[in-house]
PDB file of C-alpha atoms in Angstrom:
ATOM      1  CA  ASP A 229       0.046   0.032  -0.018  1.00  0.00           C
ATOM      2  CA  THR A 230       1.531   3.328  -1.145  1.00  0.00           C
ATOM      3  CA  GLU A 231      -1.480   5.436  -0.201  1.00  0.00           C
ATOM      4  CA  VAL A 232      -1.082   8.963   1.364  1.00  0.00           C
ATOM      5  CA  THR A 233      -4.601  10.223   2.366  1.00  0.00           C
ATOM      6  CA  GLN A 234      -5.259  13.994   2.507  1.00  0.00           C
ATOM      7  CA  THR A 235      -8.500  15.611   3.934  1.00  0.00           C
ATOM      8  CA  PRO A 236     -10.155  17.646   2.953  1.00  0.00           C
ATOM      9  CA  LYS A 237     -10.099  17.443  -0.708  1.00  0.00           C
ATOM     10  CA  HIS A 238     -11.416  21.024  -1.279  1.00  0.00           C
ATOM     11  CA  LEU A 239     -11.493  23.952   1.303  1.00  0.00           C
ATOM     12  CA  VAL A 240     -12.656  27.523   0.926  1.00  0.00           C
ATOM     13  CA  MET A 241     -11.800  29.763   3.742  1.00  0.00           C
ATOM     14  CA  GLY A 242     -12.115  33.419   4.443  1.00  0.00           C
ATOM     15  CA  MET A 243      -8.921  35.524   5.294  1.00  0.00           C
ATOM     16  CA  THR A 244      -9.918  35.601   9.134  1.00  0.00           C
ATOM     17  CA  ASN A 245     -10.645  31.882   9.449  1.00  0.00           C
ATOM     18  CA  LYS A 246      -8.589  29.100  11.042  1.00  0.00           C
ATOM     19  CA  LYS A 247      -8.545  25.738   9.429  1.00  0.00           C
ATOM     20  CA  SER A 248      -6.424  22.628   9.357  1.00  0.00           C
ATOM     21  CA  LEU A 249      -5.353  20.145   6.598  1.00  0.00           C
ATOM     22  CA  LYS A 250      -4.706  16.680   7.530  1.00  0.00           C
ATOM     23  CA  CYS A 251      -2.416  13.952   5.884  1.00  0.00           C
ATOM     24  CA  GLU A 252      -2.030  10.338   6.953  1.00  0.00           C
ATOM     25  CA  GLN A 253       0.012   7.557   5.805  1.00  0.00           C
ATOM     26  CA  HIS A 254       0.645   3.890   6.992  1.00  0.00           C
ATOM     27  CA  MET A 255       3.691   2.946   5.012  1.00  0.00           C
ATOM     28  CA  GLY A 256       5.906   3.308   8.048  1.00  0.00           C
ATOM     29  CA  HIS A 257       7.775   6.361   6.457  1.00  0.00           C
ATOM     30  CA  ARG A 258       9.554   8.571   8.983  1.00  0.00           C
ATOM     31  CA  ALA A 259      10.059  11.514   6.583  1.00  0.00           C
ATOM     32  CA  MET A 260       6.885  13.576   5.676  1.00  0.00           C
ATOM     33  CA  TYR A 261       6.510  16.884   3.572  1.00  0.00           C
ATOM     34  CA  TRP A 262       4.025  19.595   2.792  1.00  0.00           C
ATOM     35  CA  TYR A 263       4.403  21.104  -0.640  1.00  0.00           C
ATOM     36  CA  LYS A 264       2.458  23.928  -2.277  1.00  0.00           C
ATOM     37  CA  GLN A 265       1.571  24.048  -5.976  1.00  0.00           C
ATOM     38  CA  LYS A 266       0.321  26.841  -8.149  1.00  0.00           C
ATOM     39  CA  ALA A 267      -1.216  26.179 -11.341  1.00  0.00           C
ATOM     40  CA  LYS A 268       1.177  24.984 -14.173  1.00  0.00           C
ATOM     41  CA  LYS A 269       4.077  25.050 -11.795  1.00  0.00           C
ATOM     42  CA  PRO A 270       5.961  22.102 -10.173  1.00  0.00           C
ATOM     43  CA  PRO A 271       5.497  21.397  -6.310  1.00  0.00           C
ATOM     44  CA  GLU A 272       7.323  23.828  -4.095  1.00  0.00           C
ATOM     45  CA  LEU A 273       8.595  22.580  -0.671  1.00  0.00           C
ATOM     46  CA  MET A 274       7.307  24.058   2.393  1.00  0.00           C
ATOM     47  CA  PHE A 275       8.286  21.984   5.453  1.00  0.00           C
ATOM     48  CA  VAL A 276      10.029  18.612   6.169  1.00  0.00           C
ATOM     49  CA  TYR A 277       9.516  16.443   9.109  1.00  0.00           C
ATOM     50  CA  SER A 278      11.906  13.720  10.161  1.00  0.00           C
ATOM     51  CA  TYR A 279      11.126  11.236  12.899  1.00  0.00           C
ATOM     52  CA  GLU A 280       8.240  13.739  14.017  1.00  0.00           C
ATOM     53  CA  LYS A 281      10.670  16.664  14.238  1.00  0.00           C
ATOM     54  CA  LEU A 282      10.526  19.743  11.882  1.00  0.00           C
ATOM     55  CA  SER A 283      13.800  19.590   9.918  1.00  0.00           C
ATOM     56  CA  ILE A 284      13.238  22.034   7.177  1.00  0.00           C
ATOM     57  CA  ASN A 285      11.332  25.187   6.855  1.00  0.00           C
ATOM     58  CA  GLU A 286      11.619  26.762   3.603  1.00  0.00           C
ATOM     59  CA  SER A 287      10.896  30.327   5.192  1.00  0.00           C
ATOM     60  CA  VAL A 288       7.270  29.802   4.955  1.00  0.00           C
ATOM     61  CA  PRO A 289       5.289  32.669   6.626  1.00  0.00           C
ATOM     62  CA  SER A 290       3.916  31.945  10.088  1.00  0.00           C
ATOM     63  CA  ARG A 291       0.271  31.890   8.929  1.00  0.00           C
ATOM     64  CA  PHE A 292       1.350  28.312   8.066  1.00  0.00           C
ATOM     65  CA  SER A 293       1.801  26.135  11.035  1.00  0.00           C
ATOM     66  CA  PRO A 294       2.839  22.524  10.597  1.00  0.00           C
ATOM     67  CA  GLU A 295       2.427  19.707  13.163  1.00  0.00           C
ATOM     68  CA  CYS A 296       3.390  16.201  13.352  1.00  0.00           C
ATOM     69  CA  PRO A 297       1.395  14.516  16.205  1.00  0.00           C
ATOM     70  CA  ASN A 298       2.744  10.972  15.544  1.00  0.00           C
ATOM     71  CA  SER A 299       4.538   9.080  12.915  1.00  0.00           C
ATOM     72  CA  SER A 300       1.507   8.592  10.570  1.00  0.00           C
ATOM     73  CA  LEU A 301      -0.066  11.977  10.830  1.00  0.00           C
ATOM     74  CA  LEU A 302       0.916  15.328   9.621  1.00  0.00           C
ATOM     75  CA  ASN A 303      -1.179  18.452   9.871  1.00  0.00           C
ATOM     76  CA  LEU A 304      -1.020  22.082   8.517  1.00  0.00           C
ATOM     77  CA  HIS A 305      -2.733  24.725  10.468  1.00  0.00           C
ATOM     78  CA  LEU A 306      -3.739  27.707   8.551  1.00  0.00           C
ATOM     79  CA  HIS A 307      -4.687  31.174   9.959  1.00  0.00           C
ATOM     80  CA  ALA A 308      -5.076  34.663   8.388  1.00  0.00           C
ATOM     81  CA  LEU A 309      -4.267  33.522   5.000  1.00  0.00           C
ATOM     82  CA  GLN A 310      -4.250  35.681   1.850  1.00  0.00           C
ATOM     83  CA  PRO A 311      -5.823  35.217  -1.365  1.00  0.00           C
ATOM     84  CA  GLU A 312      -2.432  34.588  -2.898  1.00  0.00           C
ATOM     85  CA  ASP A 313      -2.161  31.479  -0.652  1.00  0.00           C
ATOM     86  CA  SER A 314      -4.762  29.666  -2.811  1.00  0.00           C
ATOM     87  CA  ALA A 315      -3.197  26.654  -4.294  1.00  0.00           C
ATOM     88  CA  LEU A 316      -2.977  22.882  -4.199  1.00  0.00           C
ATOM     89  CA  TYR A 317      -1.439  21.816  -1.097  1.00  0.00           C
ATOM     90  CA  LEU A 318       0.289  18.302  -1.209  1.00  0.00           C
ATOM     91  CA  CYS A 319       1.487  16.063   1.550  1.00  0.00           C
ATOM     92  CA  ALA A 320       4.162  13.388   0.784  1.00  0.00           C
ATOM     93  CA  SER A 321       6.128  10.677   2.589  1.00  0.00           C
ATOM     94  CA  SER A 322       9.325   8.770   2.166  1.00  0.00           C
ATOM     95  CA  GLN A 323      11.696   6.466   3.894  1.00  0.00           C
ATOM     96  CA  GLU A 324      13.942   8.533   6.160  1.00  0.00           C
ATOM     97  CA  GLY A 325      17.713   8.677   5.506  1.00  0.00           C
ATOM     98  CA  ALA A 326      17.343   7.024   2.019  1.00  0.00           C
ATOM     99  CA  TYR A 327      17.414   8.488  -1.432  1.00  0.00           C
ATOM    100  CA  THR A 328      14.157   7.071  -2.518  1.00  0.00           C
ATOM    101  CA  GLU A 329      10.984   8.149  -4.008  1.00  0.00           C
ATOM    102  CA  ALA A 330       8.164  10.109  -2.131  1.00  0.00           C
ATOM    103  CA  PHE A 331       4.812   9.140  -2.388  1.00  0.00           C
ATOM    104  CA  PHE A 332       1.973  11.987  -2.657  1.00  0.00           C
ATOM    105  CA  GLY A 333      -1.478  12.451  -1.560  1.00  0.00           C
ATOM    106  CA  GLN A 334      -4.144  13.712  -3.918  1.00  0.00           C
ATOM    107  CA  GLY A 335      -3.912  17.160  -2.387  1.00  0.00           C
ATOM    108  CA  THR A 336      -6.251  19.796  -0.977  1.00  0.00           C
ATOM    109  CA  ARG A 337      -7.492  22.468  -3.193  1.00  0.00           C
ATOM    110  CA  LEU A 338      -7.459  25.610  -1.031  1.00  0.00           C
ATOM    111  CA  THR A 339      -9.233  28.873  -2.150  1.00  0.00           C
ATOM    112  CA  VAL A 340      -8.813  31.830   0.110  1.00  0.00           C
ATOM    113  CA  VAL A 341     -11.637  34.534  -0.241  1.00  0.00           C
TER     114      VAL A 341
ATOM    115  CA  GLU B  49      20.633  27.753 -11.017  1.00  0.00           C
ATOM    116  CA  ASP B  50      18.015  25.023 -12.048  1.00  0.00           C
ATOM    117  CA  GLN B  51      19.222  21.674 -11.137  1.00  0.00           C
ATOM    118  CA  VAL B  52      16.383  19.921 -13.289  1.00  0.00           C
ATOM    119  CA  THR B  53      15.434  21.183 -16.726  1.00  0.00           C
ATOM    120  CA  GLN B  54      12.535  19.451 -18.599  1.00  0.00           C
ATOM    121  CA  SER B  55      11.793  19.876 -22.310  1.00  0.00           C
ATOM    122  CA  PRO B  56       9.647  20.460 -24.186  1.00  0.00           C
ATOM    123  CA  GLU B  57       7.415  22.524 -21.983  1.00  0.00           C
ATOM    124  CA  ALA B  58       4.363  21.042 -23.737  1.00  0.00           C
ATOM    125  CA  LEU B  59       3.838  18.336 -26.341  1.00  0.00           C
ATOM    126  CA  ARG B  60       0.862  17.444 -28.488  1.00  0.00           C
ATOM    127  CA  LEU B  61       0.708  14.017 -30.064  1.00  0.00           C
ATOM    128  CA  GLN B  62      -1.747  12.017 -32.121  1.00  0.00           C
ATOM    129  CA  GLU B  63      -2.827   8.915 -30.618  1.00  0.00           C
ATOM    130  CA  GLY B  64      -0.280   6.098 -31.588  1.00  0.00           C
ATOM    131  CA  GLU B  65       2.521   8.666 -32.391  1.00  0.00           C
ATOM    132  CA  SER B  66       5.416   7.849 -30.203  1.00  0.00           C
ATOM    133  CA  SER B  67       7.704  10.474 -28.704  1.00  0.00           C
ATOM    134  CA  SER B  68      10.387  11.256 -25.905  1.00  0.00           C
ATOM    135  CA  LEU B  69      10.311  13.604 -23.036  1.00  0.00           C
ATOM    136  CA  ASN B  70      13.634  14.895 -21.800  1.00  0.00           C
ATOM    137  CA  CYS B  71      14.907  15.748 -18.379  1.00  0.00           C
ATOM    138  CA  SER B  72      18.491  17.130 -17.926  1.00  0.00           C
ATOM    139  CA  TYR B  73      20.201  17.558 -14.626  1.00  0.00           C
ATOM    140  CA  THR B  74      23.160  19.480 -13.298  1.00  0.00           C
ATOM    141  CA  VAL B  75      23.619  17.736  -9.885  1.00  0.00           C
ATOM    142  CA  SER B  76      26.805  15.980  -9.225  1.00  0.00           C
ATOM    143  CA  GLY B  77      26.797  12.797  -7.720  1.00  0.00           C
ATOM    144  CA  LEU B  78      23.239  11.904  -8.610  1.00  0.00           C
ATOM    145  CA  ARG B  79      21.294  10.216  -5.806  1.00  0.00           C
ATOM    146  CA  GLY B  80      18.225   9.107  -7.910  1.00  0.00           C
ATOM    147  CA  LEU B  81      16.096  10.576 -10.584  1.00  0.00           C
ATOM    148  CA  PHE B  82      12.314  10.124 -10.441  1.00  0.00           C
ATOM    149  CA  TRP B  83       9.592  10.385 -12.818  1.00  0.00           C
ATOM    150  CA  TYR B  84       6.042  11.312 -11.767  1.00  0.00           C
ATOM    151  CA  ARG B  85       2.792  11.845 -13.631  1.00  0.00           C
ATOM    152  CA  GLN B  86       0.238  14.301 -12.453  1.00  0.00           C
ATOM    153  CA  ASP B  87      -3.318  14.681 -13.645  1.00  0.00           C
ATOM    154  CA  PRO B  88      -5.049  18.217 -13.162  1.00  0.00           C
ATOM    155  CA  GLY B  89      -5.894  18.947  -9.468  1.00  0.00           C
ATOM    156  CA  LYS B  90      -4.480  15.683  -8.350  1.00  0.00           C
ATOM    157  CA  GLY B  91      -1.124  14.766  -6.570  1.00  0.00           C
ATOM    158  CA  PRO B  92       1.868  13.458  -8.395  1.00  0.00           C
ATOM    159  CA  GLU B  93       1.827   9.833  -9.054  1.00  0.00           C
ATOM    160  CA  PHE B  94       5.085   7.943  -8.832  1.00  0.00           C
ATOM    161  CA  LEU B  95       6.304   6.192 -12.023  1.00  0.00           C
ATOM    162  CA  PHE B  96      10.001   5.279 -11.788  1.00  0.00           C
ATOM    163  CA  THR B  97      13.224   5.741  -9.940  1.00  0.00           C
ATOM    164  CA  LEU B  98      16.510   5.497 -11.713  1.00  0.00           C
ATOM    165  CA  TYR B  99      19.938   5.483  -9.916  1.00  0.00           C
ATOM    166  CA  SER B 100      22.834   4.528 -12.361  1.00  0.00           C
ATOM    167  CA  ALA B 101      23.474   5.682 -15.983  1.00  0.00           C
ATOM    168  CA  GLY B 102      22.429   2.892 -18.229  1.00  0.00           C
ATOM    169  CA  GLU B 103      19.588   1.917 -16.124  1.00  0.00           C
ATOM    170  CA  GLU B 104      15.978   1.449 -17.740  1.00  0.00           C
ATOM    171  CA  LYS B 105      12.507   0.968 -16.308  1.00  0.00           C
ATOM    172  CA  GLU B 106       9.311   0.194 -18.165  1.00  0.00           C
ATOM    173  CA  LYS B 107       5.572   0.303 -17.354  1.00  0.00           C
ATOM    174  CA  GLU B 108       3.003  -0.322 -19.969  1.00  0.00           C
ATOM    175  CA  ARG B 109       3.560   2.269 -22.679  1.00  0.00           C
ATOM    176  CA  LEU B 110       6.357   4.252 -20.789  1.00  0.00           C
ATOM    177  CA  LYS B 111       9.999   3.591 -20.637  1.00  0.00           C
ATOM    178  CA  ALA B 112      12.505   5.716 -18.537  1.00  0.00           C
ATOM    179  CA  THR B 113      16.156   5.842 -19.288  1.00  0.00           C
ATOM    180  CA  LEU B 114      19.131   7.425 -17.729  1.00  0.00           C
ATOM    181  CA  THR B 115      22.489   8.654 -18.917  1.00  0.00           C
ATOM    182  CA  LYS B 116      25.150  10.649 -17.044  1.00  0.00           C
ATOM    183  CA  LYS B 117      23.513  13.984 -17.867  1.00  0.00           C
ATOM    184  CA  GLU B 118      19.903  13.425 -18.703  1.00  0.00           C
ATOM    185  CA  SER B 119      16.829  11.121 -18.540  1.00  0.00           C
ATOM    186  CA  PHE B 120      14.348  10.204 -21.207  1.00  0.00           C
ATOM    187  CA  LEU B 121      10.784   9.130 -20.728  1.00  0.00           C
ATOM    188  CA  HIS B 122       9.730   7.342 -23.893  1.00  0.00           C
ATOM    189  CA  ILE B 123       6.111   6.950 -24.792  1.00  0.00           C
ATOM    190  CA  THR B 124       5.197   4.276 -27.262  1.00  0.00           C
ATOM    191  CA  ALA B 125       1.903   4.375 -29.106  1.00  0.00           C
ATOM    192  CA  PRO B 126       0.414   6.671 -26.555  1.00  0.00           C
ATOM    193  CA  LYS B 127      -3.338   6.917 -25.882  1.00  0.00           C
ATOM    194  CA  PRO B 128      -5.580   9.845 -24.746  1.00  0.00           C
ATOM    195  CA  GLU B 129      -5.378   8.462 -21.197  1.00  0.00           C
ATOM    196  CA  ASP B 130      -1.649   9.209 -21.283  1.00  0.00           C
ATOM    197  CA  SER B 131      -2.343  12.956 -21.292  1.00  0.00           C
ATOM    198  CA  ALA B 132      -0.905  14.506 -18.056  1.00  0.00           C
ATOM    199  CA  THR B 133       2.072  16.440 -16.846  1.00  0.00           C
ATOM    200  CA  TYR B 134       5.157  14.374 -16.431  1.00  0.00           C
ATOM    201  CA  LEU B 135       7.447  15.665 -13.859  1.00  0.00           C
ATOM    202  CA  CYS B 136      11.015  14.739 -13.316  1.00  0.00           C
ATOM    203  CA  ALA B 137      12.965  15.205  -9.829  1.00  0.00           C
ATOM    204  CA  VAL B 138      16.250  14.667  -8.166  1.00  0.00           C
ATOM    205  CA  HIS B 139      17.647  14.707  -4.715  1.00  0.00           C
ATOM    206  CA  PRO B 140      19.927  17.777  -4.432  1.00  0.00           C
ATOM    207  CA  PRO B 141      23.614  17.104  -3.455  1.00  0.00           C
ATOM    208  CA  LEU B 142      23.369  17.617   0.270  1.00  0.00           C
ATOM    209  CA  GLY B 143      23.953  15.532   3.050  1.00  0.00           C
ATOM    210  CA  GLY B 144      21.162  13.477   4.755  1.00  0.00           C
ATOM    211  CA  ASN B 145      17.721  12.849   3.578  1.00  0.00           C
ATOM    212  CA  THR B 146      16.841  15.743   1.313  1.00  0.00           C
ATOM    213  CA  PRO B 147      13.434  16.404  -0.289  1.00  0.00           C
ATOM    214  CA  LEU B 148      13.072  16.099  -4.010  1.00  0.00           C
ATOM    215  CA  VAL B 149      13.463  18.991  -6.374  1.00  0.00           C
ATOM    216  CA  PHE B 150      11.371  19.091  -9.278  1.00  0.00           C
ATOM    217  CA  GLY B 151      11.634  20.190 -12.822  1.00  0.00           C
ATOM    218  CA  LYS B 152       8.769  22.425 -14.385  1.00  0.00           C
ATOM    219  CA  GLY B 153       7.287  19.486 -16.145  1.00  0.00           C
ATOM    220  CA  THR B 154       6.117  18.633 -19.625  1.00  0.00           C
ATOM    221  CA  ARG B 155       2.383  18.878 -20.415  1.00  0.00           C
ATOM    222  CA  LEU B 156       1.603  15.954 -22.640  1.00  0.00           C
ATOM    223  CA  SER B 157      -1.710  16.022 -24.610  1.00  0.00           C
ATOM    224  CA  VAL B 158      -2.464  12.888 -26.689  1.00  0.00           C
ATOM    225  CA  ILE B 159      -5.322  13.551 -29.284  1.00  0.00           C
ATOM    226  CA  ALA B 160      -7.472  10.789 -30.476  1.00  0.00           C
TER     227      ALA B 160
END
Protein backbone atom coordinates (compact mmCIF):
# COMPACT_ATOMS: atom_id res chain seq x y z
CA ASP A 1 0.00 0.00 0.00
CA THR A 2 1.53 3.30 -1.13
CA GLU A 3 -1.37 5.50 -0.14
CA VAL A 4 -1.14 8.94 1.40
CA THR A 5 -4.55 10.28 2.40
CA GLN A 6 -5.29 14.00 2.59
CA THR A 7 -8.40 15.68 3.92
CA PRO A 8 -10.30 17.69 2.98
CA LYS A 9 -10.08 17.50 -0.80
CA HIS A 10 -11.40 21.04 -1.18
CA LEU A 11 -11.43 23.94 1.26
CA VAL A 12 -12.72 27.49 0.95
CA MET A 13 -11.83 29.82 3.78
CA GLY A 14 -12.01 33.49 4.58
CA MET A 15 -8.97 35.52 5.45
CA THR A 16 -9.91 35.58 9.15
CA ASN A 17 -10.64 31.86 9.45
CA LYS A 18 -8.59 29.14 11.08
CA LYS A 19 -8.55 25.75 9.40
CA SER A 20 -6.38 22.65 9.28
CA LEU A 21 -5.27 20.28 6.55
CA LYS A 22 -4.66 16.66 7.48
CA CYS A 23 -2.44 13.96 6.03
CA GLU A 24 -2.08 10.30 6.96
CA GLN A 25 0.16 7.47 5.79
CA HIS A 26 0.63 3.89 6.99
CA MET A 27 3.76 2.94 5.07
CA GLY A 28 6.04 3.33 8.08
CA HIS A 29 7.70 6.35 6.48
CA ARG A 30 9.46 8.62 8.96
CA ALA A 31 9.92 11.58 6.60
CA MET A 32 6.86 13.64 5.73
CA TYR A 33 6.52 16.76 3.63
CA TRP A 34 4.21 19.62 2.80
CA TYR A 35 4.40 21.07 -0.70
CA LYS A 36 2.48 23.96 -2.25
CA GLN A 37 1.64 23.93 -5.94
CA LYS A 38 0.30 26.75 -8.06
CA ALA A 39 -1.30 26.14 -11.45
CA LYS A 40 1.14 25.03 -14.16
CA LYS A 41 4.07 25.14 -11.71
CA PRO A 42 5.98 22.28 -10.05
CA PRO A 43 5.46 21.44 -6.37
CA GLU A 44 7.31 23.84 -4.08
CA LEU A 45 8.63 22.53 -0.76
CA MET A 46 7.27 24.11 2.42
CA PHE A 47 8.19 21.84 5.35
CA VAL A 48 9.95 18.58 6.10
CA TYR A 49 9.42 16.43 9.18
CA SER A 50 11.90 13.74 10.12
CA TYR A 51 10.99 11.38 12.97
CA GLU A 52 8.19 13.75 13.96
CA LYS A 53 10.54 16.71 14.26
CA LEU A 54 10.59 19.70 11.95
CA SER A 55 13.84 19.52 9.99
CA ILE A 56 13.27 21.97 7.13
CA ASN A 57 11.17 25.14 6.96
CA GLU A 58 11.58 26.81 3.61
CA SER A 59 11.02 30.31 5.01
CA VAL A 60 7.27 29.79 5.04
CA PRO A 61 5.16 32.62 6.56
CA SER A 62 4.00 31.97 10.11
CA ARG A 63 0.36 31.92 9.00
CA PHE A 64 1.19 28.32 8.02
CA SER A 65 1.91 26.15 11.06
CA PRO A 66 2.84 22.50 10.62
CA GLU A 67 2.40 19.78 13.21
CA CYS A 68 3.36 16.11 13.32
CA PRO A 69 1.40 14.46 16.18
CA ASN A 70 2.78 10.99 15.46
CA SER A 71 4.66 9.02 12.82
CA SER A 72 1.55 8.54 10.66
CA LEU A 73 -0.04 11.97 10.81
CA LEU A 74 0.87 15.41 9.52
CA ASN A 75 -1.21 18.54 9.90
CA LEU A 76 -0.98 22.02 8.43
CA HIS A 77 -2.74 24.70 10.45
CA LEU A 78 -3.86 27.75 8.54
CA HIS A 79 -4.62 31.17 9.98
CA ALA A 80 -5.11 34.62 8.49
CA LEU A 81 -4.30 33.50 4.98
CA GLN A 82 -4.16 35.75 1.96
CA PRO A 83 -5.84 35.18 -1.41
CA GLU A 84 -2.42 34.52 -2.95
CA ASP A 85 -2.14 31.46 -0.67
CA SER A 86 -4.81 29.77 -2.77
CA ALA A 87 -3.16 26.67 -4.25
CA LEU A 88 -3.04 22.88 -4.21
CA TYR A 89 -1.40 21.70 -0.97
CA LEU A 90 0.31 18.35 -1.23
CA CYS A 91 1.47 16.01 1.48
CA ALA A 92 4.14 13.40 0.76
CA SER A 93 6.09 10.77 2.65
CA SER A 94 9.24 8.76 2.10
CA GLN A 95 11.71 6.56 3.92
CA GLU A 96 13.97 8.55 6.20
CA GLY A 97 17.68 8.61 5.45
CA ALA A 98 17.34 7.01 2.03
CA TYR A 99 17.40 8.56 -1.41
CA THR A 100 14.14 7.04 -2.43
CA GLU A 101 10.93 8.13 -4.05
CA ALA A 102 8.29 10.09 -2.20
CA PHE A 103 4.61 9.19 -2.37
CA PHE A 104 2.08 11.98 -2.63
CA GLY A 105 -1.48 12.41 -1.50
CA GLN A 106 -4.17 13.71 -3.82
CA GLY A 107 -3.88 17.18 -2.37
CA THR A 108 -6.19 19.75 -0.85
CA ARG A 109 -7.41 22.47 -3.21
CA LEU A 110 -7.45 25.59 -1.03
CA THR A 111 -9.25 28.77 -1.99
CA VAL A 112 -8.88 31.86 0.20
CA VAL A 113 -11.61 34.44 -0.24
CA GLU B 1 20.60 27.72 -11.08
CA ASP B 2 18.01 25.12 -12.09
CA GLN B 3 19.14 21.64 -11.18
CA VAL B 4 16.48 19.95 -13.28
CA THR B 5 15.37 21.15 -16.71
CA GLN B 6 12.57 19.47 -18.62
CA SER B 7 11.77 19.78 -22.31
CA PRO B 8 9.61 20.36 -24.15
CA GLU B 9 7.37 22.44 -21.94
CA ALA B 10 4.33 21.10 -23.77
CA LEU B 11 3.87 18.31 -26.29
CA ARG B 12 0.88 17.44 -28.41
CA LEU B 13 0.76 13.99 -29.99
CA GLN B 14 -1.68 12.09 -32.10
CA GLU B 15 -2.80 8.78 -30.65
CA GLY B 16 -0.20 6.16 -31.57
CA GLU B 17 2.54 8.74 -32.28
CA SER B 18 5.54 7.75 -30.16
CA SER B 19 7.83 10.40 -28.68
CA SER B 20 10.23 11.19 -25.83
CA LEU B 21 10.34 13.67 -22.99
CA ASN B 22 13.67 14.96 -21.76
CA CYS B 23 14.95 15.71 -18.27
CA SER B 24 18.47 17.10 -17.95
CA TYR B 25 20.12 17.57 -14.57
CA THR B 26 23.15 19.43 -13.27
CA VAL B 27 23.55 17.86 -9.84
CA SER B 28 26.82 16.02 -9.31
CA GLY B 29 26.77 12.65 -7.61
CA LEU B 30 23.21 11.85 -8.62
CA ARG B 31 21.31 10.18 -5.81
CA GLY B 32 18.32 9.12 -7.82
CA LEU B 33 16.16 10.53 -10.60
CA PHE B 34 12.41 10.17 -10.32
CA TRP B 35 9.57 10.42 -12.80
CA TYR B 36 6.03 11.29 -11.78
CA ARG B 37 2.77 11.70 -13.63
CA GLN B 38 0.33 14.37 -12.49
CA ASP B 39 -3.27 14.77 -13.61
CA PRO B 40 -4.91 18.21 -13.24
CA GLY B 41 -5.88 18.94 -9.64
CA LYS B 42 -4.38 15.69 -8.36
CA GLY B 43 -1.18 14.79 -6.54
CA PRO B 44 1.84 13.46 -8.45
CA GLU B 45 1.77 9.71 -9.04
CA PHE B 46 5.11 7.94 -8.77
CA LEU B 47 6.26 6.19 -11.95
CA PHE B 48 9.98 5.32 -11.89
CA THR B 49 13.22 5.64 -9.96
CA LEU B 50 16.58 5.50 -11.77
CA TYR B 51 19.91 5.48 -9.95
CA SER B 52 22.64 4.57 -12.41
CA ALA B 53 23.57 5.59 -15.94
CA GLY B 54 22.38 2.92 -18.33
CA GLU B 55 19.48 1.92 -16.12
CA GLU B 56 16.06 1.46 -17.74
CA LYS B 57 12.58 0.94 -16.30
CA GLU B 58 9.34 0.13 -18.12
CA LYS B 59 5.66 0.30 -17.30
CA GLU B 60 3.03 -0.29 -19.96
CA ARG B 61 3.67 2.29 -22.71
CA LEU B 62 6.31 4.17 -20.72
CA LYS B 63 10.04 3.53 -20.61
CA ALA B 64 12.49 5.63 -18.62
CA THR B 65 16.22 5.71 -19.33
CA LEU B 66 19.14 7.44 -17.65
CA THR B 67 22.51 8.74 -18.87
CA LYS B 68 25.15 10.70 -16.98
CA LYS B 69 23.49 14.01 -17.87
CA GLU B 70 19.87 13.34 -18.67
CA SER B 71 16.90 11.05 -18.56
CA PHE B 72 14.31 10.29 -21.19
CA LEU B 73 10.74 9.17 -20.77
CA HIS B 74 9.79 7.34 -23.94
CA ILE B 75 6.09 6.99 -24.70
CA THR B 76 5.25 4.27 -27.20
CA ALA B 77 1.94 4.40 -29.09
CA PRO B 78 0.35 6.80 -26.60
CA LYS B 79 -3.36 6.86 -25.86
CA PRO B 80 -5.51 9.83 -24.81
CA GLU B 81 -5.42 8.57 -21.21
CA ASP B 82 -1.67 9.21 -21.18
CA SER B 83 -2.41 12.94 -21.28
CA ALA B 84 -0.97 14.49 -18.12
CA THR B 85 1.95 16.53 -16.85
CA TYR B 86 5.10 14.47 -16.42
CA LEU B 87 7.46 15.67 -13.71
CA CYS B 88 11.10 14.79 -13.23
CA ALA B 89 12.81 15.19 -9.85
CA VAL B 90 16.17 14.62 -8.19
CA HIS B 91 17.65 14.69 -4.70
CA PRO B 92 19.99 17.71 -4.47
CA PRO B 93 23.63 17.02 -3.49
CA LEU B 94 23.23 17.70 0.21
CA GLY B 95 23.94 15.43 3.13
CA GLY B 96 21.22 13.44 4.81
CA ASN B 97 17.67 12.95 3.67
CA THR B 98 16.85 15.84 1.38
CA PRO B 99 13.52 16.41 -0.30
CA LEU B 100 12.99 16.11 -4.02
CA VAL B 101 13.63 19.05 -6.34
CA PHE B 102 11.26 19.08 -9.31
CA GLY B 103 11.59 20.26 -12.87
CA LYS B 104 8.83 22.40 -14.32
CA GLY B 105 7.26 19.44 -16.09
CA THR B 106 6.12 18.55 -19.59
CA ARG B 107 2.42 18.86 -20.33
CA LEU B 108 1.50 16.03 -22.67
CA SER B 109 -1.70 16.02 -24.70
CA VAL B 110 -2.60 12.94 -26.73
CA ILE B 111 -5.30 13.53 -29.28
CA ALA B 112 -7.55 10.70 -30.51
